[in-house]
Amino acid sequence: LFSFFPYYGARYNYTMLSIHGYIAFGNLVEEGMDFSFGSDIENWPEKADPALIAVYTCRQRSSKLQRNFTGVFYRVVFRKSMMSLLADVSNPFLNNRNLPRYVDGDGDDFLDMIQEDLKKGMVGANSFHADMALVVTWQNVTFYQASSQDEDAGKASVLLFFVAEFNGGNKTGSVLVDPVYSKMPMQLAMMSSVPHQARGRYLFRVDDIVRKGGCSNLTVGTYRLTIYPDIVNSMGDSTVLVNGPCLTSSDSPILYVAENKPAHCTVKNAAIAECKMVRYFQWGVKYVYFSVRNIKSYIGSIYYVPSGLDPYALDLGQIHLWYMKDPPLQRRIRWYASNFTDNQLQRIASLQLSVWGYKERRDDREMKFIPTLNRLSEFITVSNNLDPREEIGSYTLTKSTMKWLESIRYELLTYRFGFLKLSVRDDTQPYSEGTSVWSHPIPLIWFYDDEVNLESIASQSCLEWFAEDGQQWNFIRDTETNSSCPCRYEQALIDIGRFMPHPRCSQRFRNLNCDVYIGAKECFLSTNNVEGSYVTHYGQVCCYDRDGYLMHTSYQTVVQVPDYPYNPGFPQRAYEFGTYPFTKQFELPTLSHYYHDILPYFSCCKWSVEHCQFFYWRRPSSSCLEYQPPGIASIMGAGHVVTFDRFNYTFNQPGIYMFLHKPKQHSGGHHHRAVSPEVQIQIRLERYPDRSVDFGHRDTYQGRLVKPLDVAVVTGVALQEGSAMESDRVLILLRKDTRRYKYRTHILVNDELRYFDTIKTQRFRGVTVYVNDWKEGQSEVYVVLEHSRIGVRIRESYAMEITRQLAFEESMGLLDVFLSIPPEFRLMQDPLDNKAKFADAVAGLAGTFSGTDKDDFLRPDRRTYQAPGDDEIAYEFANSWKVNNEQFADLFTLVTSDHRDWPEAELIGPVFPASQYYDSEAHSPQFTWEFNKRFESCDSAYFFKPDCPSFEAMQNIKAGCLQMYQCNYDSFELKQMIIGLQTKQEYVHQIELRKAGMQYYNSCGAINVEYPDYLIINPATGKLYLEGDQVQFECYPTHWLKGTGEYTCKDGRWNQGWQPWCRSKQLETTLKILTIIFGILLIIAVIGAIFFCCWLVKVGDRKRVRNVYRSGEPLSTKKLPSERTIVFPPGPGHPMDYAPPTQVNSLRPENNAVQHRQQGMNFFPSTGDGSTPSSRNSATPTIGLKTLV
């Protein structure tokens, strides 16, 4: 074929044409008059089941005796772009006798006609580009037995032997062209799936699984509706194309959407209907029912996504440019031109562009939540690209071209963000629109006039939001208690049940469209809305720096964010993924989050000046105060299990086993939720095939290709939380050999195959599934059970990049499973009642979660093995968890028998079924001592042994594995050194993750201080919250530090201190000089005050003396405590001798003084006995007396 043809998940560059009416990609064993393939083969792989396209398969012959020319003719058609390649005869790949002898210039026209027919008959064919076609014609061939009697083409007597079927081969699956005519395929020539084009024409898409195109009125319920696009924007007004029943121009079909208003459809042609979807703010799969003329409905499914995740949205270029403070003056938008077509599926020339705004409020009078989505601008006419060779249309948008509606101009500022909408004008109704495409959410600042002061408006908007959000419930207590951030990056890596990489800010998942958390190495988002004792609509975001430390909003300074890229994660009042049932305020996916969290961040932190702290006051980041690490377990390689409590054992018996089982827990337990549903995680182990078998030889039969080894690997994982009514069932299955070139795993949700090419994160009922988009072929899949918060990571071949492994054409074909459970499932110790202790414990091959490996081997009857560690006990324990449909139902089955006709039904079967030829070689368990004995025997062998690797291989195993048991086991038993080395690498990596991620950290949280200007925290990021961390505050070199400059985290608390702040050195010097000056002046003032006070005292004494002198009274009449009262008898002196001086005497002070001195000398007269009073009393006569001076 000179090109790869993808078919049923495989790809072929060759084909074999048979006269018997089929195109095969393998050898079809023709036995007798009948052909057996697909569902007719019961003993596969003993009998071959090749991949083929049975166009008109029966035993036929071409005879030269026929009157008309007969034979099988084929032609390979190429485009001119491939003709130059084919003409290169120097190319050794093309220089062979199978090269087409001629390639004319009609190839392009022929392939263009094929594309046109596909576009008008099969939905989704607009994006298909035909480069090569194979045309095969069976002319005048006849049934083999009938040729001897009548050699005319097509006899009715042989119709029962005809088959028209697609067979994937190797029991991959098969699909009939039309099940109604499975017994009468000749009727297919009279019918058609595109009756408006030609009879006998049927369209199918066969690259992965067979999907039918066109229409059919007789296959109600057999084929599901084919809908394109099957991913619909929840904003509404978009259209989908439907293949279902055959239509007429007078029909008015209706597409009923579960739990929502119906979508009315128009008929494009007999095979295609176009339905305009109504607005439906949901996220997930919704079943739809297509009804025509009130007859039976056809069923299908549509996946609704919020506006921010629509893969078919308008291409706005670099989205972060729309959020800049000074955005570019021109913006270029692009779209797929073929998405806008008329009734003839031709491109529409004229489109219209408009701006829409969103806001939400709650009307307390009507007791309803009212999300408002209004058109804000007038329509702008846009020209679509009509060139069929060009797929993209574009338009350059400027501010001058956008005009606001006069009715909405005054309330324009009440809309925080909006959308661009490109649509088809509906001329039948005024102000109506046809097919529409929405953009991702964008701020409206780009459309503001130049006269508008953006900083002023942003500041006002920030303050209004600050006041509005302050009136809401303080949700920080809920997010910190029930969804506290991991303290370290390593903890977030293993806690996959509660946190997932942020959809826009993850370096590990290569999602770098980060515009909010600039400066973070990695950000994690809570896997679902925060749920404690009640369900909330809150979310949590945790960001980590380059060293793996949690970033805090308290350390976000008040300076401009672009200058200092330190933007930590913050909790979300409206969870980004929404909250079921998506009908209340704060619950709409993406829209509520942008309205209440994202746009306020830009208004406060990026568009206004020094208002960022207002936002972080309302959205403080988590401090990991309440965080507890999860429990982790894994199985890898050839059945190497590591339990939650770090016990290692190897089990590889083929079968289906319960890897984790958690019983349903009712209220009253230690679980923080009232009711926790039952959780089942089952794994399927199959014997690994011997890769050393040479399958390239034509003489090697199918039954000999898959030679099973004596070891088993994981080939499938099934998850179910609760009953089928509570959550969807998820199956992650390994794809079969030769079918892993594009996708390496099948992801089935409720038996429906899901792809993750366009949407990496998909939510379903009770479960979230996302993939690592930079890992090729869906090789790393994550599943989160939302209510239990249990996370599972499934990888195929350790997610190796096979394209970089030049020695391998395809991946190895095995799965490894990593499991994470929340800490509330940790086993509570109850020494009194041992059985009650394990009643609600998690169990299975992953063990229990109790902190000790003594009770890891818990059987389904809730009894434990007392001595886990013996290989025989481990083997017996694992076999007790084998699923046998008695105690536990097998999840590797269809959810309902109604799905048995779906193409995905065959995908659930085993991946490596062995032939009956190998049934005698029953699997026997291998214990550690047996393997070590075999390994040492092969290592010490001097001669070649059939069951041993070569000497060189043994040396490579010893050098690469370094005596690690798991590596030696996988390299030796699986006969592939690369798997052993990958097992070793993963095993060591998990040991490091356990050591770092399972450690308990004592956190003090962020230091609750203000950060004024010029203050520097050292270290600036990193160790600022954990036990033993020391933080020092410094200032710029031009400033001095004031307050407490050093804090230490100890016992979960920071030491007490004063608020640090900075003072300018110049100001400090000035203040010191002023202090000295004022000090000197103060000293002088004090001294002067002292002298002044003394002078006042002196002046007061003088004045008092004068007053006493004038009054003649003693200076003091106050007696001392030891003073006695002495009574003096009257003396012989004249009474006037004691009288105060007269006015006349006062005029002669010197005489008065002399007089008083004389009186003082005679103050104590003598008594009659010649003695004085002093001689009879011990009191001193002068005590208490003062004389006038």
mmCIF file of C-alpha atoms in Angstrom, residues 576-758:
data_model
loop_
_atom_site.group_PDB
_atom_site.id
_atom_site.type_symbol
_atom_site.label_atom_id
_atom_site.label_comp_id
_atom_site.label_asym_id
_atom_site.label_seq_id
_atom_site.Cartn_x
_atom_site.Cartn_y
_atom_site.Cartn_z
ATOM 1 C CA GLU A 576 -13.201 25.218 39.305
ATOM 2 C CA PHE A 577 -14.759 21.953 38.147
ATOM 3 C CA GLY A 578 -18.139 22.837 39.608
ATOM 4 C CA THR A 579 -20.325 21.058 42.135
ATOM 5 C CA TYR A 580 -23.063 18.613 41.298
ATOM 6 C CA PRO A 581 -25.925 19.176 40.398
ATOM 7 C CA PHE A 582 -24.583 22.443 38.881
ATOM 8 C CA THR A 583 -27.800 24.374 39.527
ATOM 9 C CA LYS A 584 -26.994 26.722 42.415
ATOM 10 C CA GLN A 585 -24.833 29.731 43.027
ATOM 11 C CA PHE A 586 -21.097 28.997 43.100
ATOM 12 C CA GLU A 587 -21.709 25.569 41.478
ATOM 13 C CA LEU A 588 -21.393 26.175 37.737
ATOM 14 C CA PRO A 589 -18.194 24.701 36.271
ATOM 15 C CA THR A 590 -15.629 27.330 35.265
ATOM 16 C CA LEU A 591 -18.131 30.198 35.155
ATOM 17 C CA SER A 592 -18.633 30.550 38.912
ATOM 18 C CA HIS A 593 -14.915 30.113 39.514
ATOM 19 C CA TYR A 594 -13.970 32.854 37.058
ATOM 20 C CA TYR A 595 -16.605 35.173 38.463
ATOM 21 C CA HIS A 596 -15.796 34.760 42.164
ATOM 22 C CA ASP A 597 -12.067 33.871 42.176
ATOM 23 C CA ILE A 598 -10.129 34.479 38.954
ATOM 24 C CA LEU A 599 -11.308 37.908 37.827
ATOM 25 C CA PRO A 600 -11.118 39.381 41.364
ATOM 26 C CA TYR A 601 -7.492 38.249 41.432
ATOM 27 C CA PHE A 602 -6.707 40.179 38.260
ATOM 28 C CA SER A 603 -8.643 43.233 39.443
ATOM 29 C CA CYS A 604 -6.788 43.350 42.749
ATOM 30 C CA CYS A 605 -3.327 42.063 41.879
ATOM 31 C CA LYS A 606 -2.636 42.863 38.218
ATOM 32 C CA TRP A 607 -4.737 45.766 37.068
ATOM 33 C CA SER A 608 -4.827 47.966 40.159
ATOM 34 C CA VAL A 609 -2.037 49.401 42.293
ATOM 35 C CA GLU A 610 -1.311 48.037 45.799
ATOM 36 C CA HIS A 611 -4.602 46.190 46.188
ATOM 37 C CA CYS A 612 -3.301 42.634 46.022
ATOM 38 C CA GLN A 613 -3.376 42.295 49.783
ATOM 39 C CA PHE A 614 -7.131 42.830 49.710
ATOM 40 C CA PHE A 615 -7.487 39.704 47.638
ATOM 41 C CA TYR A 616 -5.194 37.579 49.799
ATOM 42 C CA TRP A 617 -7.007 38.677 52.938
ATOM 43 C CA ARG A 618 -10.082 36.973 51.509
ATOM 44 C CA ARG A 619 -8.163 34.045 49.976
ATOM 45 C CA PRO A 620 -5.386 33.033 52.383
ATOM 46 C CA SER A 621 -3.533 29.926 51.329
ATOM 47 C CA SER A 622 -3.509 26.695 53.289
ATOM 48 C CA SER A 623 -0.802 26.212 55.905
ATOM 49 C CA CYS A 624 -0.947 22.383 55.953
ATOM 50 C CA LEU A 625 -1.825 22.516 59.649
ATOM 51 C CA GLU A 626 -4.426 19.760 59.337
ATOM 52 C CA TYR A 627 -2.763 17.676 56.643
ATOM 53 C CA GLN A 628 -2.098 13.983 57.107
ATOM 54 C CA PRO A 629 -0.333 11.871 54.464
ATOM 55 C CA PRO A 630 -2.232 9.134 52.630
ATOM 56 C CA GLY A 631 -1.639 5.413 52.473
ATOM 57 C CA ILE A 632 -0.077 4.031 49.289
ATOM 58 C CA ALA A 633 0.234 0.569 47.804
ATOM 59 C CA SER A 634 1.308 -0.749 44.409
ATOM 60 C CA ILE A 635 1.739 -3.737 42.154
ATOM 61 C CA MET A 636 4.287 -3.728 39.363
ATOM 62 C CA GLY A 637 6.129 -6.004 37.003
ATOM 63 C CA ALA A 638 5.486 -9.712 37.441
ATOM 64 C CA GLY A 639 3.139 -9.362 40.411
ATOM 65 C CA HIS A 640 5.392 -7.536 42.899
ATOM 66 C CA VAL A 641 3.088 -6.091 45.568
ATOM 67 C CA VAL A 642 3.960 -3.435 48.136
ATOM 68 C CA THR A 643 1.221 -3.066 50.741
ATOM 69 C CA PHE A 644 0.110 0.045 52.588
ATOM 70 C CA ASP A 645 2.296 -0.924 55.525
ATOM 71 C CA ARG A 646 5.390 -1.536 53.346
ATOM 72 C CA PHE A 647 5.255 -5.314 53.250
ATOM 73 C CA ASN A 648 6.594 -6.825 50.011
ATOM 74 C CA TYR A 649 5.565 -10.073 48.394
ATOM 75 C CA THR A 650 5.259 -11.494 44.869
ATOM 76 C CA PHE A 651 2.103 -13.071 43.518
ATOM 77 C CA ASN A 652 1.458 -13.800 39.853
ATOM 78 C CA GLN A 653 -1.256 -16.428 39.690
ATOM 79 C CA PRO A 654 -3.504 -15.728 36.664
ATOM 80 C CA GLY A 655 -7.071 -14.690 37.406
ATOM 81 C CA ILE A 656 -9.143 -11.748 38.645
ATOM 82 C CA TYR A 657 -8.369 -10.572 42.164
ATOM 83 C CA MET A 658 -9.574 -7.895 44.532
ATOM 84 C CA PHE A 659 -6.735 -5.437 44.851
ATOM 85 C CA LEU A 660 -8.664 -3.178 47.256
ATOM 86 C CA HIS A 661 -11.990 -3.646 48.967
ATOM 87 C CA LYS A 662 -13.590 -1.207 51.385
ATOM 88 C CA PRO A 663 -16.918 -2.216 52.885
ATOM 89 C CA LYS A 664 -19.801 0.185 52.991
ATOM 90 C CA GLN A 665 -19.541 2.197 56.168
ATOM 91 C CA HIS A 666 -22.590 3.639 57.882
ATOM 92 C CA SER A 667 -22.822 6.542 60.292
ATOM 93 C CA GLY A 668 -21.357 6.102 63.720
ATOM 94 C CA GLY A 669 -17.887 5.040 62.667
ATOM 95 C CA HIS A 670 -14.701 6.981 62.908
ATOM 96 C CA HIS A 671 -15.068 8.092 59.311
ATOM 97 C CA HIS A 672 -15.669 11.816 59.068
ATOM 98 C CA ARG A 673 -18.457 11.285 56.534
ATOM 99 C CA ALA A 674 -21.849 9.935 57.495
ATOM 100 C CA VAL A 675 -21.995 7.145 54.889
ATOM 101 C CA SER A 676 -19.124 5.853 52.788
ATOM 102 C CA PRO A 677 -20.020 3.579 49.856
ATOM 103 C CA GLU A 678 -18.416 0.255 49.091
ATOM 104 C CA VAL A 679 -15.274 0.434 46.951
ATOM 105 C CA GLN A 680 -14.007 -2.355 44.700
ATOM 106 C CA ILE A 681 -10.776 -2.217 42.723
ATOM 107 C CA GLN A 682 -10.122 -5.438 40.835
ATOM 108 C CA ILE A 683 -7.098 -6.401 38.766
ATOM 109 C CA ARG A 684 -6.773 -9.052 36.093
ATOM 110 C CA LEU A 685 -3.591 -11.113 35.949
ATOM 111 C CA GLU A 686 -2.706 -13.028 32.790
ATOM 112 C CA ARG A 687 0.243 -15.202 31.883
ATOM 113 C CA TYR A 688 2.778 -13.174 29.978
ATOM 114 C CA PRO A 689 3.638 -14.438 26.482
ATOM 115 C CA ASP A 690 7.111 -15.557 25.549
ATOM 116 C CA ARG A 691 8.507 -12.726 23.468
ATOM 117 C CA SER A 692 11.314 -14.905 22.150
ATOM 118 C CA VAL A 693 8.902 -16.744 19.832
ATOM 119 C CA ASP A 694 9.539 -15.838 16.199
ATOM 120 C CA PHE A 695 6.159 -14.615 14.977
ATOM 121 C CA GLY A 696 7.468 -13.272 11.686
ATOM 122 C CA HIS A 697 7.561 -16.634 9.924
ATOM 123 C CA ARG A 698 4.596 -17.515 7.717
ATOM 124 C CA ASP A 699 4.668 -21.150 8.792
ATOM 125 C CA THR A 700 4.108 -20.257 12.467
ATOM 126 C CA TYR A 701 0.470 -20.945 13.247
ATOM 127 C CA GLN A 702 -1.642 -18.668 15.370
ATOM 128 C CA GLY A 703 -1.858 -21.161 18.209
ATOM 129 C CA ARG A 704 1.936 -21.246 18.560
ATOM 130 C CA LEU A 705 2.454 -17.501 18.670
ATOM 131 C CA VAL A 706 1.235 -16.912 22.233
ATOM 132 C CA LYS A 707 3.368 -19.207 24.350
ATOM 133 C CA PRO A 708 2.569 -18.395 27.980
ATOM 134 C CA LEU A 709 5.327 -18.085 30.516
ATOM 135 C CA ASP A 710 5.025 -19.228 34.107
ATOM 136 C CA VAL A 711 4.541 -15.663 35.369
ATOM 137 C CA ALA A 712 1.528 -13.365 35.226
ATOM 138 C CA VAL A 713 1.261 -9.622 34.770
ATOM 139 C CA VAL A 714 -1.563 -7.113 35.210
ATOM 140 C CA THR A 715 -3.566 -6.572 32.013
ATOM 141 C CA GLY A 716 -6.647 -4.784 33.340
ATOM 142 C CA VAL A 717 -8.019 -2.723 36.232
ATOM 143 C CA ALA A 718 -11.719 -2.321 37.071
ATOM 144 C CA LEU A 719 -13.057 0.255 39.540
ATOM 145 C CA GLN A 720 -16.498 0.684 41.033
ATOM 146 C CA GLU A 721 -17.643 2.880 43.928
ATOM 147 C CA GLY A 722 -20.999 1.892 45.303
ATOM 148 C CA SER A 723 -23.672 0.517 43.042
ATOM 149 C CA ALA A 724 -24.190 1.207 39.359
ATOM 150 C CA MET A 725 -26.697 3.907 40.317
ATOM 151 C CA GLU A 726 -24.162 5.714 42.507
ATOM 152 C CA SER A 727 -21.173 5.896 40.175
ATOM 153 C CA ASP A 728 -19.990 4.777 36.760
ATOM 154 C CA ARG A 729 -17.821 1.720 36.286
ATOM 155 C CA VAL A 730 -14.360 2.382 34.858
ATOM 156 C CA LEU A 731 -12.173 -0.195 33.113
ATOM 157 C CA ILE A 732 -8.564 0.445 32.137
ATOM 158 C CA LEU A 733 -7.511 -2.351 29.797
ATOM 159 C CA LEU A 734 -4.288 -3.186 28.038
ATOM 160 C CA ARG A 735 -4.573 -3.182 24.260
ATOM 161 C CA LYS A 736 -3.620 -6.337 22.465
ATOM 162 C CA ASP A 737 -0.344 -6.884 20.690
ATOM 163 C CA THR A 738 0.193 -5.013 17.399
ATOM 164 C CA ARG A 739 -2.569 -2.585 18.414
ATOM 165 C CA ARG A 740 -0.664 -0.192 20.641
ATOM 166 C CA TYR A 741 0.831 2.093 18.015
ATOM 167 C CA LYS A 742 -1.567 5.006 18.746
ATOM 168 C CA TYR A 743 -3.317 4.132 22.002
ATOM 169 C CA ARG A 744 -1.776 1.768 24.495
ATOM 170 C CA THR A 745 -4.795 1.374 26.777
ATOM 171 C CA HIS A 746 -8.550 1.163 26.449
ATOM 172 C CA ILE A 747 -10.503 3.439 28.790
ATOM 173 C CA LEU A 748 -14.094 2.273 29.119
ATOM 174 C CA VAL A 749 -16.706 4.085 31.196
ATOM 175 C CA ASN A 750 -19.964 2.163 31.484
ATOM 176 C CA ASP A 751 -18.871 0.010 28.518
ATOM 177 C CA GLU A 752 -18.329 3.060 26.303
ATOM 178 C CA LEU A 753 -14.869 3.732 24.918
ATOM 179 C CA ARG A 754 -13.559 7.182 25.851
ATOM 180 C CA TYR A 755 -10.740 9.089 24.163
ATOM 181 C CA PHE A 756 -8.601 11.777 25.761
ATOM 182 C CA ASP A 757 -7.004 13.408 22.733
ATOM 183 C CA THR A 758 -8.862 16.701 23.039
#
